[in-house]
Short mmCIF file of C-alpha atoms and ligand atoms in Angstrom, two decimals:
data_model
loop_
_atom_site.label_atom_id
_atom_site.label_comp_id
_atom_site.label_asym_id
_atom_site.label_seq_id
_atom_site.Cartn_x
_atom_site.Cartn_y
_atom_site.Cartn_z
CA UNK R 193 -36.53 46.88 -17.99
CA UNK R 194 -36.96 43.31 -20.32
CA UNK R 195 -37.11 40.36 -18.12
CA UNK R 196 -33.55 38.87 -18.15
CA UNK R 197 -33.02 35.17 -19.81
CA UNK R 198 -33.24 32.42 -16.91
CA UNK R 199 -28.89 32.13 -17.43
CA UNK R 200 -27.57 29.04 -15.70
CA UNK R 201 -23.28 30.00 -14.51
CA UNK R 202 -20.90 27.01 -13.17
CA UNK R 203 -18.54 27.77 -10.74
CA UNK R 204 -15.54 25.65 -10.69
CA UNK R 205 -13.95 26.96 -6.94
CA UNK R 206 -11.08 25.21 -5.87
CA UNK R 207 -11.41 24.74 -2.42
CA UNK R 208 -15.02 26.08 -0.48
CA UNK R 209 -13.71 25.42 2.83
CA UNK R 210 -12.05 28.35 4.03
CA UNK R 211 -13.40 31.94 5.20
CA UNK R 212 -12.00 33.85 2.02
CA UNK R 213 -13.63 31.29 0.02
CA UNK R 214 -16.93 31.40 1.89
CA UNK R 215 -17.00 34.91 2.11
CA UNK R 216 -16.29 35.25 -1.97
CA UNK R 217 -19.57 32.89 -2.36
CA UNK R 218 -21.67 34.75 0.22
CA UNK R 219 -20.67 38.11 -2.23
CA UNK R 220 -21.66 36.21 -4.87
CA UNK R 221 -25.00 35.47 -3.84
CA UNK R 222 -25.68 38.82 -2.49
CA UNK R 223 -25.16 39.96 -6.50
CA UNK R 224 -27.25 37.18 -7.63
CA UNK R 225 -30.03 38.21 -5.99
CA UNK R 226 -30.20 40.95 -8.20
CA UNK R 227 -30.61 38.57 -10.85
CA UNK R 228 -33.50 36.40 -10.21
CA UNK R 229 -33.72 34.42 -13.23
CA UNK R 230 -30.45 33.02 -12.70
CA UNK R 231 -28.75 29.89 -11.73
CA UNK R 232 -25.55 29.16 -10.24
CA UNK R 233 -24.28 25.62 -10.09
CA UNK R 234 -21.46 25.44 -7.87
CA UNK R 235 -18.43 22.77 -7.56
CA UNK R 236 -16.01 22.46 -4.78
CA UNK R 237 -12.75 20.78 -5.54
CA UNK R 238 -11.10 20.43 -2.79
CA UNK R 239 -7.71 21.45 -3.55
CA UNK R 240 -7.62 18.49 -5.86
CA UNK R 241 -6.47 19.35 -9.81
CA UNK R 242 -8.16 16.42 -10.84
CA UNK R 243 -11.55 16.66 -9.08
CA UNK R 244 -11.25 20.11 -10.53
CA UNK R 245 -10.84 19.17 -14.20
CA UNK R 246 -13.73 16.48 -13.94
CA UNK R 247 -15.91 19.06 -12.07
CA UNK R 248 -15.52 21.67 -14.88
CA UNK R 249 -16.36 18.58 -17.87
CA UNK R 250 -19.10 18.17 -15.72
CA UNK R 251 -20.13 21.66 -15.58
CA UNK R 252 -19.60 21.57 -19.68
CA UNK R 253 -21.83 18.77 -20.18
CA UNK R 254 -24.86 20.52 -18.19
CA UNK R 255 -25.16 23.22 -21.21
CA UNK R 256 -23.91 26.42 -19.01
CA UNK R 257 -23.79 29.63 -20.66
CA UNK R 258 -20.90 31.15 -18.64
CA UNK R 259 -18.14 29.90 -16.50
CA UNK R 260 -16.50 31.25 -13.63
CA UNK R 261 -13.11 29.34 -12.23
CA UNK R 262 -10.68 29.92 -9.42
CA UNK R 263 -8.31 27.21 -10.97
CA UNK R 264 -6.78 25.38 -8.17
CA UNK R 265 -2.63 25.00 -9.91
CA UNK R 266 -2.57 26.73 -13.43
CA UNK R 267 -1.11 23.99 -15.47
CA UNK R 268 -3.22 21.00 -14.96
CA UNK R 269 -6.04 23.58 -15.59
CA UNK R 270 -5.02 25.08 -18.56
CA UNK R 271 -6.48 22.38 -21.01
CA UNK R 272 -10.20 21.78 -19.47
CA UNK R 273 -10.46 25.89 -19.22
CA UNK R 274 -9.02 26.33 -23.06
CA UNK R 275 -11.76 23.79 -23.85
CA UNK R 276 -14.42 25.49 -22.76
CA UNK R 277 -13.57 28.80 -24.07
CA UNK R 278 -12.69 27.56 -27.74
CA UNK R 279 -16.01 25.74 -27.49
CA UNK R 280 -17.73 29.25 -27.28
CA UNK R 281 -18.56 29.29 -23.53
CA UNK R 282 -17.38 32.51 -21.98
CA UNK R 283 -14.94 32.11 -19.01
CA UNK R 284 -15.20 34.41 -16.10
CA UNK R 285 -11.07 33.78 -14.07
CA UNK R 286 -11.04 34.71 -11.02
CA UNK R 287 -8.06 35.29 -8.40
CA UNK R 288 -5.96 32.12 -9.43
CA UNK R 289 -5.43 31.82 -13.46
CA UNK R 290 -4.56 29.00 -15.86
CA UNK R 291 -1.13 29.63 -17.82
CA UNK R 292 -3.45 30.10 -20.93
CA UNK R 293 -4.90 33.68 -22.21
CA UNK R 294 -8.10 31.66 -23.53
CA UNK R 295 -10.47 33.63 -21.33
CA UNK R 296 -13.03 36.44 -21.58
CA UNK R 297 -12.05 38.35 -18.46
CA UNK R 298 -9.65 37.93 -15.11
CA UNK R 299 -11.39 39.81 -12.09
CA UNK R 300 -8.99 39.98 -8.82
CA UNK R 301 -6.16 41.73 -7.66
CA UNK R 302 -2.66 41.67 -8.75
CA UNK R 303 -0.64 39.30 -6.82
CA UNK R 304 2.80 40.43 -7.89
CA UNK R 305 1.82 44.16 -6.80
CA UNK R 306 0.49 42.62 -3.55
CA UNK R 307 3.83 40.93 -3.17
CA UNK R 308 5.43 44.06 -4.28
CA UNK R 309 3.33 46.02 -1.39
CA UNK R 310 4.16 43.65 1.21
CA UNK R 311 8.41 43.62 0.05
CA UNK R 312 8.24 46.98 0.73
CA UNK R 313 6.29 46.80 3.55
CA UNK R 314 8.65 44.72 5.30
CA UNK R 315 11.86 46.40 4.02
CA UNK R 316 10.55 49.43 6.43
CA UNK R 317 9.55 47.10 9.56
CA UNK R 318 13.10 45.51 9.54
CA UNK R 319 14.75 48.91 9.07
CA UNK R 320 17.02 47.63 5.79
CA UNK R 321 18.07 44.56 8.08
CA UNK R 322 17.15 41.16 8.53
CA UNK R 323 16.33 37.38 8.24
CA UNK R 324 12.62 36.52 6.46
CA UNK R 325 11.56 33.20 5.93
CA UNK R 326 8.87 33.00 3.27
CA UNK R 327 6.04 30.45 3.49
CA UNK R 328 4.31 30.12 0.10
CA UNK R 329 1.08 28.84 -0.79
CA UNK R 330 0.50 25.68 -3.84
CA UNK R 331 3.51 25.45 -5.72
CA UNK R 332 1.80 25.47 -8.92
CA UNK R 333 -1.26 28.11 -8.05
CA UNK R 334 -0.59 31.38 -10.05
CA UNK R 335 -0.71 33.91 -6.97
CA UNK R 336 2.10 31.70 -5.11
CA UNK R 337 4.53 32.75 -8.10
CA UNK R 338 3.16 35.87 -8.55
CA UNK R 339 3.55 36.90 -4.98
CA UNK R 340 6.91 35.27 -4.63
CA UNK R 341 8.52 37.41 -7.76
CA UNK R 342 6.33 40.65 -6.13
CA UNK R 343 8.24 40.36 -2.61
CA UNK R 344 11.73 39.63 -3.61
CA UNK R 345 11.05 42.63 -6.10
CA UNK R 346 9.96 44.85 -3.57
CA UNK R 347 12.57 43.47 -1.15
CA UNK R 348 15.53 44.69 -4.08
CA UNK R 349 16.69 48.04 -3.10
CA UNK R 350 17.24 46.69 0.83
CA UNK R 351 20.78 44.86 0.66
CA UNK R 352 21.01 43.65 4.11
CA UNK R 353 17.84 41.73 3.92
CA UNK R 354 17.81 38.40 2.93
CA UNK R 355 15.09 35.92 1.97
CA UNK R 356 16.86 33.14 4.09
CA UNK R 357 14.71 30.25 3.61
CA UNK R 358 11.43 29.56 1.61
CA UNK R 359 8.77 26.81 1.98
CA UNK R 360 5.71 25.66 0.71
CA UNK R 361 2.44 25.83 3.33
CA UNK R 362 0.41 24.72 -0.13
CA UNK R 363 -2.04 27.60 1.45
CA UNK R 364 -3.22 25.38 3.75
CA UNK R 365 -2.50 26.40 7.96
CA UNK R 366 -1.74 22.33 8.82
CA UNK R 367 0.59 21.79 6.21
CA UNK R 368 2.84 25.12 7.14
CA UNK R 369 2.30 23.79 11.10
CA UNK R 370 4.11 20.83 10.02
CA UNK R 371 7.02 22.34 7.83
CA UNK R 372 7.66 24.98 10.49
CA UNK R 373 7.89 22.45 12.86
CA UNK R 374 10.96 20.99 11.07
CA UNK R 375 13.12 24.47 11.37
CA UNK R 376 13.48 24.73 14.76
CA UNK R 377 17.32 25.92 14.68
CA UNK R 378 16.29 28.54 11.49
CA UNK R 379 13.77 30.12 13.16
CA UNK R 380 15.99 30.98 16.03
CA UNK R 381 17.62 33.33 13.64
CA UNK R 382 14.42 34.55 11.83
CA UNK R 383 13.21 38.06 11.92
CA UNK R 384 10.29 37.75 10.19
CA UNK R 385 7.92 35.51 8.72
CA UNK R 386 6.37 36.26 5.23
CA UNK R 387 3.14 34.26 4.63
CA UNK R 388 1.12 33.97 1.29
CA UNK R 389 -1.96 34.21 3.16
CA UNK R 390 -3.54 34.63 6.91
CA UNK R 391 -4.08 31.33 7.79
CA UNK R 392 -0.46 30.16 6.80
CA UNK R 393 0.71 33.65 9.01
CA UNK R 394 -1.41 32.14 12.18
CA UNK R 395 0.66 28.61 11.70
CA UNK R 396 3.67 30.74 12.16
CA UNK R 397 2.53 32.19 15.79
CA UNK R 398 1.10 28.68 16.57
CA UNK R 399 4.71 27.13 15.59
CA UNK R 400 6.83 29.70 17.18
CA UNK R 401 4.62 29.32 20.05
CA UNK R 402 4.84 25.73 20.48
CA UNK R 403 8.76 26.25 19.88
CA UNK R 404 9.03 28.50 22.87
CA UNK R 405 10.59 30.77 20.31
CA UNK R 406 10.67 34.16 22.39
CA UNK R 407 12.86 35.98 19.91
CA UNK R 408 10.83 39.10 18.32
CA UNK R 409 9.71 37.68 15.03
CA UNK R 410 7.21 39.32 13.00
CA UNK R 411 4.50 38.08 11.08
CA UNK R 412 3.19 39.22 7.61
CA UNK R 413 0.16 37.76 5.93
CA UNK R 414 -2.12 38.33 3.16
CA UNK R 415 -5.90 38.48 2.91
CA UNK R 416 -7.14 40.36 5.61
CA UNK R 417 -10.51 39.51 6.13
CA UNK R 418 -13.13 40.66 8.68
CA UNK R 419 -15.48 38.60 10.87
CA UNK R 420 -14.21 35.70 13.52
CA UNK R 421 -10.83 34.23 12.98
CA UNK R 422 -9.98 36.76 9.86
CA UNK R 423 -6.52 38.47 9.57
CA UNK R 424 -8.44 41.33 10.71
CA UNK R 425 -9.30 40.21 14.45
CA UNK R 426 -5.32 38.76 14.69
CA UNK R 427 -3.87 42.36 13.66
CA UNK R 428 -6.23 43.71 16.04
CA UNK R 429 -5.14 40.91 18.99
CA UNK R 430 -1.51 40.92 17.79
CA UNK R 431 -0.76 37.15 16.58
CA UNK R 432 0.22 38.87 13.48
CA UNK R 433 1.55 42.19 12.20
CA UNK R 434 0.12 43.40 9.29
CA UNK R 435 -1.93 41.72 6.17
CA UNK R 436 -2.56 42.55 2.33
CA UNK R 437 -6.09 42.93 1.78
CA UNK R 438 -6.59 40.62 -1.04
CA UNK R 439 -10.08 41.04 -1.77
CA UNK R 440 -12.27 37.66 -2.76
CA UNK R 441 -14.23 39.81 -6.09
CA UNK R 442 -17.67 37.84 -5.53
CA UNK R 443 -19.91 40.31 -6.30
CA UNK R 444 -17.53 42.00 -9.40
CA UNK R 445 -16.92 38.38 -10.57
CA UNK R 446 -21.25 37.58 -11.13
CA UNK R 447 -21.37 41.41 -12.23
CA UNK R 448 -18.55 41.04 -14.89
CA UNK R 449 -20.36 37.44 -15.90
CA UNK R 450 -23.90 39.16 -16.34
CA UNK R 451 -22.24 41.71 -18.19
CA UNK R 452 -21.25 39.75 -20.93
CA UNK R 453 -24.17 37.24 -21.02
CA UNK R 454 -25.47 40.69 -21.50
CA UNK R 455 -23.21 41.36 -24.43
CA UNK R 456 -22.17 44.50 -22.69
CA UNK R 457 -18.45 45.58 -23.30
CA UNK R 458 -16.08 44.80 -20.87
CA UNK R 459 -12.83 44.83 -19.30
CA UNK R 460 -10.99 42.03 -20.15
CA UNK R 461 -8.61 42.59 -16.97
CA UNK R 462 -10.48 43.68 -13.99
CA UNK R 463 -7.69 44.78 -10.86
CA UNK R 464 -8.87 44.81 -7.17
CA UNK R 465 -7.29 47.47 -5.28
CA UNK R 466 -5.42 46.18 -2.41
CA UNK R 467 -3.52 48.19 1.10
CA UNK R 468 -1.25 47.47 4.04
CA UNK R 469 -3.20 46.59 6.76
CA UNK R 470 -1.55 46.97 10.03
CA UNK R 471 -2.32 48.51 13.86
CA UNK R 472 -2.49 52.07 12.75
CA UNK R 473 -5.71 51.43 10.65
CA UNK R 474 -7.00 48.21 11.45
CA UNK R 475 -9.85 49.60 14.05
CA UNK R 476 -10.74 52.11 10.39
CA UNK R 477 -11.09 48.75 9.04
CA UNK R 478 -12.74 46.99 11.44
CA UNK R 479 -15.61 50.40 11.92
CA UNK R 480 -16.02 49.86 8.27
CA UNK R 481 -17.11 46.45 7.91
CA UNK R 482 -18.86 46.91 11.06
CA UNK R 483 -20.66 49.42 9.18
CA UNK R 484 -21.20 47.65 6.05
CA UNK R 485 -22.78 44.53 7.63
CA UNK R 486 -25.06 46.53 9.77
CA UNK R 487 -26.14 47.89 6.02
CA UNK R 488 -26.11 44.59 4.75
CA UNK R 489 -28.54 42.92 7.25
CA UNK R 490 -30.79 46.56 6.53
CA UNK R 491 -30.93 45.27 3.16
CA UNK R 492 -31.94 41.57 4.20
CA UNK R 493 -34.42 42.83 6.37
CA UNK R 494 -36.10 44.81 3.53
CA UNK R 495 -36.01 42.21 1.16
CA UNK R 496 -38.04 39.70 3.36
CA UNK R 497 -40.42 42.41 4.03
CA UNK R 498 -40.91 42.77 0.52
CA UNK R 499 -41.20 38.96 0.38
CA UNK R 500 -44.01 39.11 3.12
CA UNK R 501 -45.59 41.85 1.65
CA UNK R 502 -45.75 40.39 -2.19
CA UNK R 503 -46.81 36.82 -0.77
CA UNK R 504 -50.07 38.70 1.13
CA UNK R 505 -50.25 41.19 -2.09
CA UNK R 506 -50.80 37.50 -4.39
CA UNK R 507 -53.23 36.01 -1.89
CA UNK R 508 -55.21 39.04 -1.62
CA UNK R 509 -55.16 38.30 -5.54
CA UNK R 510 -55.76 34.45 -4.77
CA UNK R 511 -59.08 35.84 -2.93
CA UNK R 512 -60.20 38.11 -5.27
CA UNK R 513 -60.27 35.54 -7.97
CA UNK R 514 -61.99 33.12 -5.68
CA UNK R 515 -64.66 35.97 -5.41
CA UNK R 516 -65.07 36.96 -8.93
CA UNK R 517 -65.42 32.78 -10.05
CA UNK R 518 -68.21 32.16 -7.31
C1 FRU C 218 -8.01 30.78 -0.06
C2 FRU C 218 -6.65 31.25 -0.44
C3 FRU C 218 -6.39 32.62 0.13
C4 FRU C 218 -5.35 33.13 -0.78
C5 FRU C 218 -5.90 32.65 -2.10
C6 FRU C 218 -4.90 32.49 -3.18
O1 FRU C 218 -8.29 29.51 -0.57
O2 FRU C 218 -5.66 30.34 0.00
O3 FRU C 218 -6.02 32.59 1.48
O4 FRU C 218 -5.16 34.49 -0.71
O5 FRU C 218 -6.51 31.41 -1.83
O6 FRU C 218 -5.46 31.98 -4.33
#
């Protein structure tokens, strides 16, 4: 195999904080490793649009040959991300999108078929009938709208259900705290709660907690991930009901991005599958990543072995130069 150019990819992520986040970026750098040439220079935003657009003119100015965004609200993105495109640069989007089609390929799910799933979902939990409140994630971040239009779709057929009220948690678990806080008197007649992602599906048990709520409410979330405090472990201990695995696409995201610096074809949508997680398969789940991080730190092991063993391979070398010079 020819040695692979030393590429350099930005990443422009809008927020690093949180587990999905952190566990895209770990993916990411398990698939890098497999490139060892490469570099990636990463950015955290912070949830902030305009950190965002400065951190990607940074990015442009430092001569990358690819770039890979999770833009943080699609508008205020749009421009900076069309730039870089029509300036040649190929643009890896990834789980939230601009409102632009200037891009070389998407790789995530589908977040109105996610919102579909989890319409449908719920139309079966509440038996046709019922109050949901929704909370949403950043009014202007693509998967809020998509998921919104997704859930009411899903939620069609089922008459005597009604979305009764809707607010934002702008994806963050502090900020839907403090709105849920405020509806006291509507979430005495809730049924369920409908929550763009995990950690805004936890600030509804906290709140209905603190309200002394004791009223059967469920709790739907999206994201589903494994490890301490993921939407896993709460299906499993029952602070929430079920989740949408929305997969974080690390590892497809630097595959898709070495496949075109590769100028291999590609897709230039690539869909994540998502399912319904709930109690009847979240201990599958939970065996599986068990399984797959057991595998994982297998791998690890091996490659610092290999390290080890290449490191005493080039002194050995060191030694037998020494010997041939004197
Ligand atoms: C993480 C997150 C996820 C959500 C996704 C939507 O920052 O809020 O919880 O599924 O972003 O873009």
């Amino acid at each position: 195999k020819k040695k692979e150019a030393k590429y350099v990819i930005g990443f422009s992520q809008c927020v690093g904080s949180d587990l999905w986040r952190r566990t895209m970026l770990e993916e990411m750098k398990m698939e890098l490793s497999l490139h060892p040439g490469a570099t990636l220079v990463y950015r955290d935003a912070n949830n902030s649009n305009r950190k965002q657009i400065s951190q990607v003119g940074e990015l442009l100015k430092m001569n990358i040959d690819l770039l890979i965004i999770s833009p943080n609200e699609a508008r205020p993105l749009t421009p900076i991300v069309e730039e870089a495109y029509n300036s040649g640069i190929p643009v890896v989007i990834i789980d939230r999108k601009t409102s632009s089609s200037a891009y070389t390929a998407y790789v995530g799910a589908d977040n109105y078929q996610i919102g579909k799933m989890a319409g449908q979902y719920v139309s079966g939990l509440l038996k046709g009938k019922g109050n949901i409140m929704e909370i949403m994630g950043l009014p202007g971040s693509s998967p809020t709208i998509e998921r919104q239009r997704g859930f009411a779709e899903g939620l069609q057929k089922s008459a005597n259900i009604r979305i009764s009220n809707q607010i934002y948690g702008d994806w963050l678990k502090s900020h839907a705290i403090d709105e849920l806080l405020k509806m006291n008197e509507t979430l005495r007649t809730t049924d369920l709660i409908f929550a763009h992602n995990d950690q805004m599906a936890s600030a509804a048990r906290e709140a209905l907690d603190k309200l002394g709520i004791k009223r059967k409410v469920a709790i739907i979330g999206i994201d589903a991930l494994p490890g301490q405090g993921g939407g896993l472990q709460m299906i499993d201990g029952k602070v929430i009901d079920a989740s949408m695995l929305y997969p974080t696409g690390g590892k497809e995201a630097i595959s898709t991005a070495f496949r075109i610096l590769g100028k291999e074809s590609i897709l230039k949508e690539n869909i994540l599958q998502s399912v319904v997680i709930d109690s009847s398969n979240v201990q599958l789940m939970k065996l599986q990543w068990n399984k797959f991080s057991s595998q994982q730190r297998d791998i690890e092991r091996q490659q610092s072995l290999l390290a080890e063993q290449r490191s005493l391979f080039d002194n050995q070398q060191l030694t037998l130069n020494v010997t041939v010079v004197t």
